[in-house]
Amino acid sequence: HVLLILAGALLGAFGLNADPYPANLHELVVERSKSVVALEFVVEREIDRQQGFAYGLVVDDQGTIVVLESLIPSWVPVDKMKNFIGYTLPHNDQEYDLKYLGNDYPSGWHILSFEEGLPEEFTPISAFDRGIANMGDPVFGVGAVGKDMGFDPFVLTARVALTKKMPDRQVIMRDDIANPGCPIFNVDGAFVAWATDPQAYRRTMNVGRETLTVTLSNPEETSVALSSEDFFAYLEDIDPANVEGPRPWIGVSGMQPIDPDVAEFLGIKNQSGIVLSEILDDSPSSRAGLENNDILIKVDGEILPRFRPDYAVTPYFQKLIRQKVPGDTMTAEVIRGEERKTFDVVVGDGPKVVREADYRYFEKLGFTVREFLLTDGIRRRLPKSDMNGAIVNYVTRSSAVETAGLRMGDWIKQVEGQEVSSFDDVLGLLDLVEQDEEKSEFVLLVERNNETSFIRAQLK
């Protein structure tokens, strides 16, 4: 009897730990790797060209490709990104010309397409079954080695450690499972998640008697993914013919979730609240009557749901805003002091972003300036009246201005002792400096980290 019991226990253990992956896993991986595009592109800088690389996912029969926001620089002007080329997994020695369509605001994804339509070598992810990944499920991810090794596909396997809405449903594996931007499948071959940016892990490192806390992440592989249902929900709202649409905006900065104990004190137990720390001047929110430090508790009549961790309520609210279009009305109920107030906010069109800013490169001086944007002012907590001048966007290495101490991100406030009140002022004064053949040096007054300093650069 003891032997029978032991044998049964062993069989049970072997059953629990048996390899759950099918015998034809190789075929599944090869077929599904056809939904992945390895792509290269060039970013043109002032004096050089930088090579970029990413993995994208083919999503439909028209050859539309989605790429994670982090894999293509969102701050680079579109006309500075060139030569988008796609490759198969593995690389078949053929290059496929790609067209960059834009950056979709609600999802944050970059959208591209094949110039000549979908090649037969690729299969859209929509051609495969969809599935839902749950805790404990075995899954496999498709990735690829680098171009120098032929973009050969590889497979990694793992079990789902947990899934969590933050506010999108995140699928988190115990181990790295794919390159960022590559697909993840269940053991039946159904698409269950899209691998996103890697999670940073805190680790301790002992150096002699010192114990240091470090944060590490592997940029080549990830254990975090967006669930297939949220992936397709975003995808349904993307129009490849009109990607760069308006950016809905209400003009709130510095949003912070309230502590659960504070929420209970305010009488809103089992829901979330957001402190609207700063309502920007002349924004849709300020025109509606919202004020600094109002506590948002309802949007369009619906309470803000409770999230764990608490900070997930902020991206949830931002997602609600992104789902609007300029001209829509968003109803906001807030707690102000001991009162509850309701405001109708007419959603506006978002301000210009960095990639849309005006730039000018001064070759002789060795740096680029761009116009001062609202986001620059928000970062510096400036009133709208003080948002002027220009920001240093690029500094040539080993140039006179770099030697003098000029750095990217510096805010130019004076040129040659003259205060500037606009981007055009900066351009005009720098033009005079650059065109003056007799000038041996010039001086800038810049602000960096709320401190001002003079930059004196030699021209000869």
Coordinates of C-alpha atoms in Angstrom, one line a residue:
H1 CA 0.0 0.0 0.0
V2 CA 2.8 2.4 0.8
L3 CA 4.4 1.8 -2.6
L4 CA 1.1 2.4 -4.3
I5 CA 0.6 5.7 -2.4
L6 CA 4.1 6.8 -3.3
A7 CA 3.7 5.9 -6.9
G8 CA 0.4 7.9 -7.0
A9 CA 2.1 10.9 -5.5
L10 CA 5.0 10.7 -7.9
L11 CA 2.6 10.4 -10.9
G12 CA 0.7 13.4 -9.6
A13 CA 3.9 15.4 -9.2
F14 CA 5.0 14.4 -12.7
G15 CA 1.6 15.4 -14.1
L16 CA 1.8 18.8 -12.5
N17 CA 5.3 19.4 -13.8
A18 CA 5.0 17.7 -17.2
D19 CA 6.0 19.8 -20.2
P20 CA 2.8 21.5 -21.3
Y21 CA 4.1 22.6 -24.7
P22 CA 3.0 20.7 -27.8
A23 CA 5.3 18.5 -29.8
N24 CA 4.9 20.8 -32.8
L25 CA 6.0 23.9 -31.0
H26 CA 8.7 24.5 -33.6
E27 CA 6.1 24.7 -36.4
L28 CA 3.9 27.0 -34.3
V29 CA 6.8 29.4 -33.7
V30 CA 8.0 29.5 -37.3
E31 CA 4.5 30.2 -38.5
R32 CA 3.8 32.9 -36.0
S33 CA 7.2 34.6 -36.4
K34 CA 5.8 35.7 -39.8
S35 CA 3.7 38.3 -38.0
V36 CA 6.9 40.1 -36.8
V37 CA 8.8 42.7 -38.8
A38 CA 12.4 43.5 -37.9
L39 CA 12.8 47.1 -39.0
E40 CA 15.6 49.5 -39.3
F41 CA 15.5 53.3 -39.8
V42 CA 17.8 56.3 -39.8
V43 CA 17.6 59.4 -37.6
E44 CA 19.2 62.4 -39.2
R45 CA 21.0 64.6 -36.7
E46 CA 22.7 67.9 -37.4
I47 CA 26.1 66.4 -38.4
D48 CA 25.6 62.6 -38.4
R49 CA 23.1 59.8 -39.0
Q50 CA 22.1 57.4 -36.2
Q51 CA 20.8 53.9 -37.0
G52 CA 17.6 52.8 -35.2
F53 CA 16.1 49.3 -34.8
A54 CA 12.9 47.9 -33.6
Y55 CA 10.4 45.0 -33.8
G56 CA 6.9 45.6 -35.1
L57 CA 3.8 43.5 -35.4
V58 CA 1.8 43.2 -38.7
V59 CA -1.9 43.6 -37.7
D60 CA -4.0 43.4 -40.9
D61 CA -4.2 42.4 -44.5
Q62 CA -3.3 45.9 -45.7
G63 CA 0.1 45.6 -44.1
T64 CA -0.3 47.9 -41.2
I65 CA 2.5 47.6 -38.6
V66 CA 2.4 48.7 -35.0
V67 CA 5.6 49.5 -33.0
L68 CA 5.9 50.3 -29.3
E69 CA 6.3 54.0 -28.5
S70 CA 9.7 53.6 -26.8
L71 CA 11.3 51.9 -29.9
I72 CA 11.1 54.9 -32.2
P73 CA 12.0 58.3 -30.9
S74 CA 8.8 60.2 -30.4
W75 CA 10.6 63.5 -30.0
V76 CA 12.3 63.4 -33.4
P77 CA 10.7 65.4 -36.1
V78 CA 9.1 63.1 -38.7
D79 CA 11.1 64.6 -41.5
K80 CA 14.3 63.6 -39.7
M81 CA 13.4 59.9 -39.7
K82 CA 14.4 58.2 -43.0
N83 CA 14.8 54.9 -44.7
F84 CA 12.4 52.6 -42.9
I85 CA 13.2 49.1 -44.0
G86 CA 11.6 45.8 -42.9
Y87 CA 13.0 42.3 -42.8
T88 CA 11.5 38.8 -42.3
L89 CA 12.4 36.4 -39.5
P90 CA 14.7 34.9 -40.5
H91 CA 16.2 37.5 -42.9
N92 CA 15.6 36.3 -46.5
D93 CA 18.1 38.8 -48.0
Q94 CA 15.2 41.0 -49.2
E95 CA 14.5 44.5 -47.9
Y96 CA 10.9 45.7 -47.7
D97 CA 10.3 49.5 -48.0
L98 CA 8.1 50.8 -45.1
K99 CA 6.2 54.0 -44.8
Y100 CA 6.0 55.8 -41.4
L101 CA 2.4 56.9 -40.9
G102 CA 2.6 58.6 -37.5
N103 CA 2.3 58.3 -33.8
D104 CA -1.2 57.3 -32.5
Y105 CA -2.0 59.5 -29.5
P106 CA -4.5 57.2 -27.6
S107 CA -2.2 54.1 -27.7
G108 CA 1.1 55.9 -28.0
W109 CA 2.1 53.4 -30.7
H110 CA 3.9 54.2 -33.9
I111 CA 2.1 53.1 -37.1
L112 CA 3.8 52.1 -40.3
S113 CA 2.9 50.2 -43.4
F114 CA 4.5 48.4 -46.3
E115 CA 5.0 50.6 -49.3
E116 CA 3.8 48.0 -51.8
G117 CA 1.1 46.3 -49.7
L118 CA 1.4 43.2 -47.5
P119 CA 4.1 40.8 -48.9
E120 CA 3.2 37.2 -48.9
E121 CA 6.1 36.4 -46.6
F122 CA 4.2 38.0 -43.7
T123 CA 1.1 36.9 -41.8
P124 CA -1.0 39.4 -39.8
I125 CA -1.5 38.7 -36.1
S126 CA -5.2 38.9 -36.8
A127 CA -5.0 35.7 -38.8
F128 CA -4.3 33.7 -35.6
D129 CA -6.8 32.8 -32.9
R130 CA -7.0 35.1 -29.9
G131 CA -6.9 33.9 -26.3
I132 CA -6.9 35.2 -22.7
A133 CA -3.9 34.6 -20.5
N134 CA -4.6 33.8 -16.9
M135 CA -2.4 33.2 -13.8
G136 CA -0.5 30.0 -14.1
D137 CA -1.0 29.5 -17.8
P138 CA 2.0 28.3 -19.9
V139 CA 2.8 30.6 -22.7
F140 CA 5.5 31.1 -25.3
G141 CA 7.0 34.2 -26.9
V142 CA 8.5 34.8 -30.3
G143 CA 11.7 36.8 -30.5
A144 CA 14.7 37.1 -32.8
V145 CA 18.5 37.4 -32.7
G146 CA 20.2 40.4 -34.2
K147 CA 20.7 41.3 -37.9
D148 CA 24.3 40.1 -37.8
M149 CA 22.9 36.6 -36.9
G150 CA 20.3 36.7 -39.6
F151 CA 17.2 37.7 -37.5
D152 CA 16.7 34.0 -36.8
P153 CA 13.6 33.6 -34.7
F154 CA 13.8 32.0 -31.2
V155 CA 11.2 30.9 -28.7
L156 CA 11.1 31.4 -24.9
T157 CA 8.6 29.8 -22.6
A158 CA 7.2 30.8 -19.2
R159 CA 4.1 30.7 -17.0
V160 CA 2.0 33.7 -16.3
A161 CA 2.8 34.9 -12.8
L162 CA -0.2 37.3 -12.6
T163 CA -2.4 39.6 -14.6
K164 CA -3.5 43.0 -13.4
K165 CA -5.4 46.0 -14.7
M166 CA -3.1 49.1 -14.4
P167 CA -5.5 50.4 -16.0
D168 CA -4.9 48.2 -19.1
R169 CA -4.7 44.5 -18.4
Q170 CA -1.0 43.6 -18.0
V171 CA 0.2 40.0 -18.3
I172 CA 3.3 39.5 -16.3
M173 CA 5.5 36.4 -16.6
R174 CA 8.0 35.1 -14.1
D175 CA 10.8 35.1 -16.8
D176 CA 11.6 37.1 -19.8
I177 CA 9.7 35.8 -22.8
A178 CA 10.1 37.9 -25.9
N179 CA 11.7 41.0 -27.4
P180 CA 9.7 44.2 -26.8
G181 CA 7.2 44.5 -29.6
C182 CA 6.9 40.8 -30.3
P183 CA 3.8 38.5 -29.8
I184 CA 3.1 36.0 -27.0
F185 CA 0.9 32.9 -27.5
N186 CA -0.7 30.1 -25.4
V187 CA 0.0 26.4 -25.9
D188 CA -2.7 26.2 -28.5
G189 CA -1.0 28.9 -30.6
A190 CA -3.6 31.6 -29.8
F191 CA -2.3 35.2 -29.5
V192 CA -2.7 36.3 -25.9
A193 CA -0.4 39.3 -25.4
W194 CA 1.9 41.8 -26.9
A195 CA 5.3 42.1 -25.2
T196 CA 5.9 45.7 -24.0
D197 CA 8.8 47.5 -22.4
P198 CA 10.9 45.5 -19.8
Q199 CA 10.2 46.0 -16.1
A200 CA 13.0 47.4 -14.0
Y201 CA 14.1 45.2 -11.1
R202 CA 15.7 46.4 -7.9
R203 CA 18.7 44.5 -6.8
T204 CA 21.3 44.9 -4.1
M205 CA 25.0 44.9 -4.8
N206 CA 27.7 44.6 -2.2
V207 CA 30.9 46.5 -2.8
G208 CA 33.3 45.9 0.1
R209 CA 31.3 46.8 3.2
E210 CA 28.9 49.0 1.2
T211 CA 25.5 47.6 0.2
L212 CA 24.0 49.5 -2.8
T213 CA 20.6 49.3 -4.3
V214 CA 20.6 49.3 -8.1
T215 CA 17.8 49.1 -10.7
L216 CA 18.4 46.8 -13.7
S217 CA 16.5 46.0 -16.8
N218 CA 17.2 44.0 -20.0
P219 CA 16.3 46.2 -23.0
E220 CA 16.4 43.2 -25.4
E221 CA 13.9 41.0 -23.6
T222 CA 10.8 41.5 -21.4
S223 CA 8.5 39.7 -19.0
V224 CA 5.6 42.3 -19.3
A225 CA 2.9 42.3 -22.0
L226 CA -0.3 44.0 -22.9
S227 CA -3.3 41.6 -23.0
S228 CA -4.7 40.7 -26.4
E229 CA -8.2 42.2 -25.5
D230 CA -6.7 45.6 -24.7
F231 CA -4.4 45.3 -27.7
F232 CA -7.2 44.9 -30.1
A233 CA -9.3 47.5 -28.3
Y234 CA -6.7 50.1 -29.1
L235 CA -6.2 48.7 -32.6
E236 CA -9.9 49.1 -33.5
D237 CA -9.7 52.9 -33.0
I238 CA -6.6 53.4 -35.2
D239 CA -7.2 54.7 -38.7
P240 CA -4.0 54.1 -40.7
A241 CA -5.1 56.8 -43.2
N242 CA -5.3 59.4 -40.4
V243 CA -2.9 58.5 -37.6
E244 CA -1.7 61.9 -36.6
G245 CA -5.1 63.2 -35.4
P246 CA -5.9 65.7 -32.7
R247 CA -4.7 65.2 -29.1
P248 CA -7.5 65.8 -26.6
W249 CA -6.3 67.9 -23.7
I250 CA -7.9 69.6 -20.6
G251 CA -4.9 71.3 -19.1
V252 CA -4.2 69.6 -15.8
S253 CA -0.7 69.0 -14.5
G254 CA 0.7 67.2 -11.5
M255 CA -2.1 64.7 -10.8
Q256 CA -1.6 62.6 -7.6
P257 CA -3.8 59.8 -6.3
I258 CA -5.2 60.3 -2.8
D259 CA -4.3 57.9 -0.1
P260 CA -7.0 55.3 0.8
D261 CA -7.2 56.6 4.3
V262 CA -7.8 60.1 3.0
A263 CA -10.5 58.8 0.7
E264 CA -12.3 57.1 3.6
F265 CA -12.0 60.4 5.6
L266 CA -13.6 62.2 2.6
G267 CA -16.4 59.8 2.5
I268 CA -15.4 58.1 -0.8
K269 CA -14.4 54.7 0.5
N270 CA -13.8 51.9 -2.1
Q271 CA -13.1 54.3 -4.9
S272 CA -10.2 56.5 -6.1
G273 CA -9.6 60.2 -6.1
I274 CA -7.1 62.4 -7.8
V275 CA -5.6 65.6 -6.5
L276 CA -5.5 68.0 -9.5
S277 CA -2.4 69.8 -8.3
E278 CA -2.1 72.4 -11.0
I279 CA -4.8 73.8 -13.3
L280 CA -2.9 75.5 -16.2
D281 CA -3.7 79.1 -17.0
D282 CA -6.1 79.6 -19.9
S283 CA -6.7 75.9 -20.3
P284 CA -10.0 74.0 -20.8
S285 CA -10.0 73.1 -17.1
S286 CA -9.4 76.7 -15.9
R287 CA -12.1 78.1 -18.2
A288 CA -14.5 75.5 -16.8
G289 CA -13.8 76.7 -13.2
L290 CA -11.5 73.9 -11.8
E291 CA -8.9 75.1 -9.4
N292 CA -5.6 73.9 -8.0
N293 CA -5.9 71.0 -5.5
D294 CA -9.5 70.1 -6.4
I295 CA -10.0 66.4 -5.7
L296 CA -11.5 64.6 -8.7
I297 CA -13.9 61.8 -7.7
K298 CA -16.2 61.3 -10.8
V299 CA -15.8 61.6 -14.6
D300 CA -18.9 61.8 -16.7
G301 CA -21.0 60.6 -13.8
E302 CA -18.9 57.5 -13.1
I303 CA -16.8 57.2 -9.9
L304 CA -13.1 56.7 -10.3
P305 CA -12.6 52.9 -9.6
R306 CA -10.3 51.7 -6.9
F307 CA -6.9 50.4 -8.2
R308 CA -4.1 48.6 -6.5
P309 CA -1.5 50.1 -6.7
D310 CA -3.3 53.5 -6.1
Y311 CA -1.2 55.3 -8.8
A312 CA -2.9 53.3 -11.6
V313 CA -5.9 55.7 -11.3
T314 CA -3.8 58.5 -12.9
P315 CA -3.2 56.7 -16.2
Y316 CA -6.8 55.5 -16.1
F317 CA -8.0 59.2 -16.0
Q318 CA -5.5 60.1 -18.8
K319 CA -7.0 57.2 -20.8
L320 CA -10.5 58.7 -20.4
I321 CA -9.2 62.0 -21.7
R322 CA -7.5 60.3 -24.7
Q323 CA -10.7 58.7 -25.7
K324 CA -12.3 62.1 -26.2
V325 CA -12.0 64.4 -29.2
P326 CA -11.6 68.2 -29.1
G327 CA -15.0 69.8 -28.6
D328 CA -16.4 66.9 -26.5
T329 CA -17.6 67.8 -23.0
M330 CA -16.1 66.0 -20.0
T331 CA -18.1 66.3 -16.7
A332 CA -15.8 66.4 -13.7
E333 CA -17.1 66.1 -10.1
V334 CA -14.6 67.3 -7.5
I335 CA -14.4 67.8 -3.7
R336 CA -13.3 71.4 -2.9
G337 CA -13.0 72.0 0.8
E338 CA -16.3 70.7 2.3
E339 CA -18.3 71.0 -0.9
R340 CA -18.8 68.8 -4.0
K341 CA -18.9 70.7 -7.3
T342 CA -19.5 69.6 -10.9
F343 CA -17.9 71.2 -13.9
D344 CA -18.3 70.8 -17.6
V345 CA -14.9 70.8 -19.3
V346 CA -14.9 71.3 -23.0
V347 CA -12.0 69.2 -24.2
G348 CA -9.4 71.2 -26.2
D349 CA -6.7 70.3 -28.8
G350 CA -3.4 69.6 -27.1
P351 CA -0.5 72.0 -27.4
K352 CA 2.4 71.5 -29.8
V353 CA 4.8 68.6 -28.8
V354 CA 8.6 68.5 -29.2
R355 CA 8.6 66.7 -32.6
E356 CA 6.4 69.5 -34.0
A357 CA 8.5 72.3 -32.7
D358 CA 10.4 74.8 -34.9
Y359 CA 14.2 74.2 -35.0
R360 CA 17.3 75.9 -36.3
Y361 CA 20.8 74.6 -36.4
F362 CA 23.6 77.2 -36.3
E363 CA 26.5 75.3 -37.8
K364 CA 29.2 77.9 -37.1
L365 CA 28.1 78.3 -33.5
G366 CA 27.7 74.5 -33.0
F367 CA 24.3 74.1 -31.6
T368 CA 20.6 73.8 -32.4
V369 CA 17.7 75.7 -30.7
R370 CA 14.0 75.0 -30.7
E371 CA 11.1 77.0 -29.7
F372 CA 10.0 77.1 -26.1
L373 CA 6.9 74.8 -25.6
L374 CA 4.1 74.7 -23.0
T375 CA 5.6 71.4 -21.7
D376 CA 8.9 73.3 -21.0
G377 CA 7.0 75.8 -19.0
I378 CA 5.0 73.2 -17.1
R379 CA 8.3 71.4 -16.2
R380 CA 9.6 74.7 -14.8
R381 CA 6.3 75.6 -13.2
L382 CA 6.2 78.9 -15.0
P383 CA 3.2 81.2 -15.6
K384 CA 2.2 81.4 -19.2
S385 CA 3.5 84.9 -19.5
D386 CA 7.1 83.7 -18.8
M387 CA 7.1 80.9 -21.4
N388 CA 9.3 82.4 -24.1
G389 CA 12.8 82.2 -25.6
A390 CA 14.3 79.0 -26.9
I391 CA 15.6 75.6 -25.7
V392 CA 19.0 74.2 -26.7
N393 CA 18.2 71.0 -28.5
Y394 CA 21.6 69.8 -29.7
V395 CA 25.2 70.7 -28.9
T396 CA 28.1 69.6 -31.2
R397 CA 30.7 67.5 -29.5
S398 CA 34.0 69.2 -28.8
S399 CA 32.6 72.5 -30.1
A400 CA 33.4 75.9 -28.5
V401 CA 29.9 76.1 -26.9
E402 CA 30.3 72.6 -25.4
T403 CA 33.7 73.5 -24.0
A404 CA 32.1 76.7 -22.5
G405 CA 29.5 74.6 -20.8
L406 CA 26.3 74.8 -23.0
R407 CA 24.1 71.7 -22.6
M408 CA 21.0 70.2 -24.2
G409 CA 17.9 71.4 -22.4
D410 CA 19.4 74.8 -21.4
W411 CA 16.8 77.6 -21.6
I412 CA 18.3 80.7 -23.4
K413 CA 17.2 83.9 -21.8
Q414 CA 19.7 86.4 -23.2
V415 CA 21.9 86.6 -26.3
E416 CA 24.7 89.0 -26.1
G417 CA 23.2 90.8 -23.1
Q418 CA 19.8 91.3 -24.8
E419 CA 16.8 89.7 -23.2
V420 CA 14.6 87.6 -25.5
S421 CA 10.9 87.3 -25.4
S422 CA 10.3 84.9 -28.3
F423 CA 11.8 82.2 -30.4
D424 CA 12.2 84.7 -33.3
D425 CA 14.2 87.0 -31.0
V426 CA 16.7 84.2 -30.3
L427 CA 17.0 83.4 -34.0
G428 CA 17.5 87.0 -35.0
L429 CA 20.2 87.6 -32.5
L430 CA 22.0 84.3 -33.2
D431 CA 21.9 85.1 -36.9
L432 CA 23.7 88.4 -36.2
V433 CA 26.4 86.5 -34.2
E434 CA 26.9 83.9 -36.8
Q435 CA 27.1 86.4 -39.7
D436 CA 29.6 88.7 -38.0
E437 CA 32.9 87.6 -39.4
E438 CA 34.9 89.9 -37.0
K439 CA 33.3 88.5 -33.8
S440 CA 35.7 86.4 -31.7
E441 CA 33.3 85.4 -28.9
F442 CA 29.6 85.6 -27.9
V443 CA 27.7 85.3 -24.6
L444 CA 24.5 83.5 -23.7
L445 CA 22.6 83.7 -20.4
V446 CA 20.9 80.3 -19.8
E447 CA 18.8 78.7 -17.1
R448 CA 19.4 75.1 -16.0
N449 CA 17.7 73.5 -13.0
N450 CA 16.4 76.9 -11.9
E451 CA 19.9 78.4 -11.8
T452 CA 21.2 80.9 -14.3
S453 CA 24.7 81.1 -15.7
F454 CA 26.6 82.8 -18.4
I455 CA 28.1 80.8 -21.3
R456 CA 31.0 82.6 -23.0
A457 CA 32.1 80.8 -26.2
Q458 CA 35.0 81.5 -28.5
L459 CA 34.4 81.8 -32.2
K460 CA 38.0 82.2 -33.2

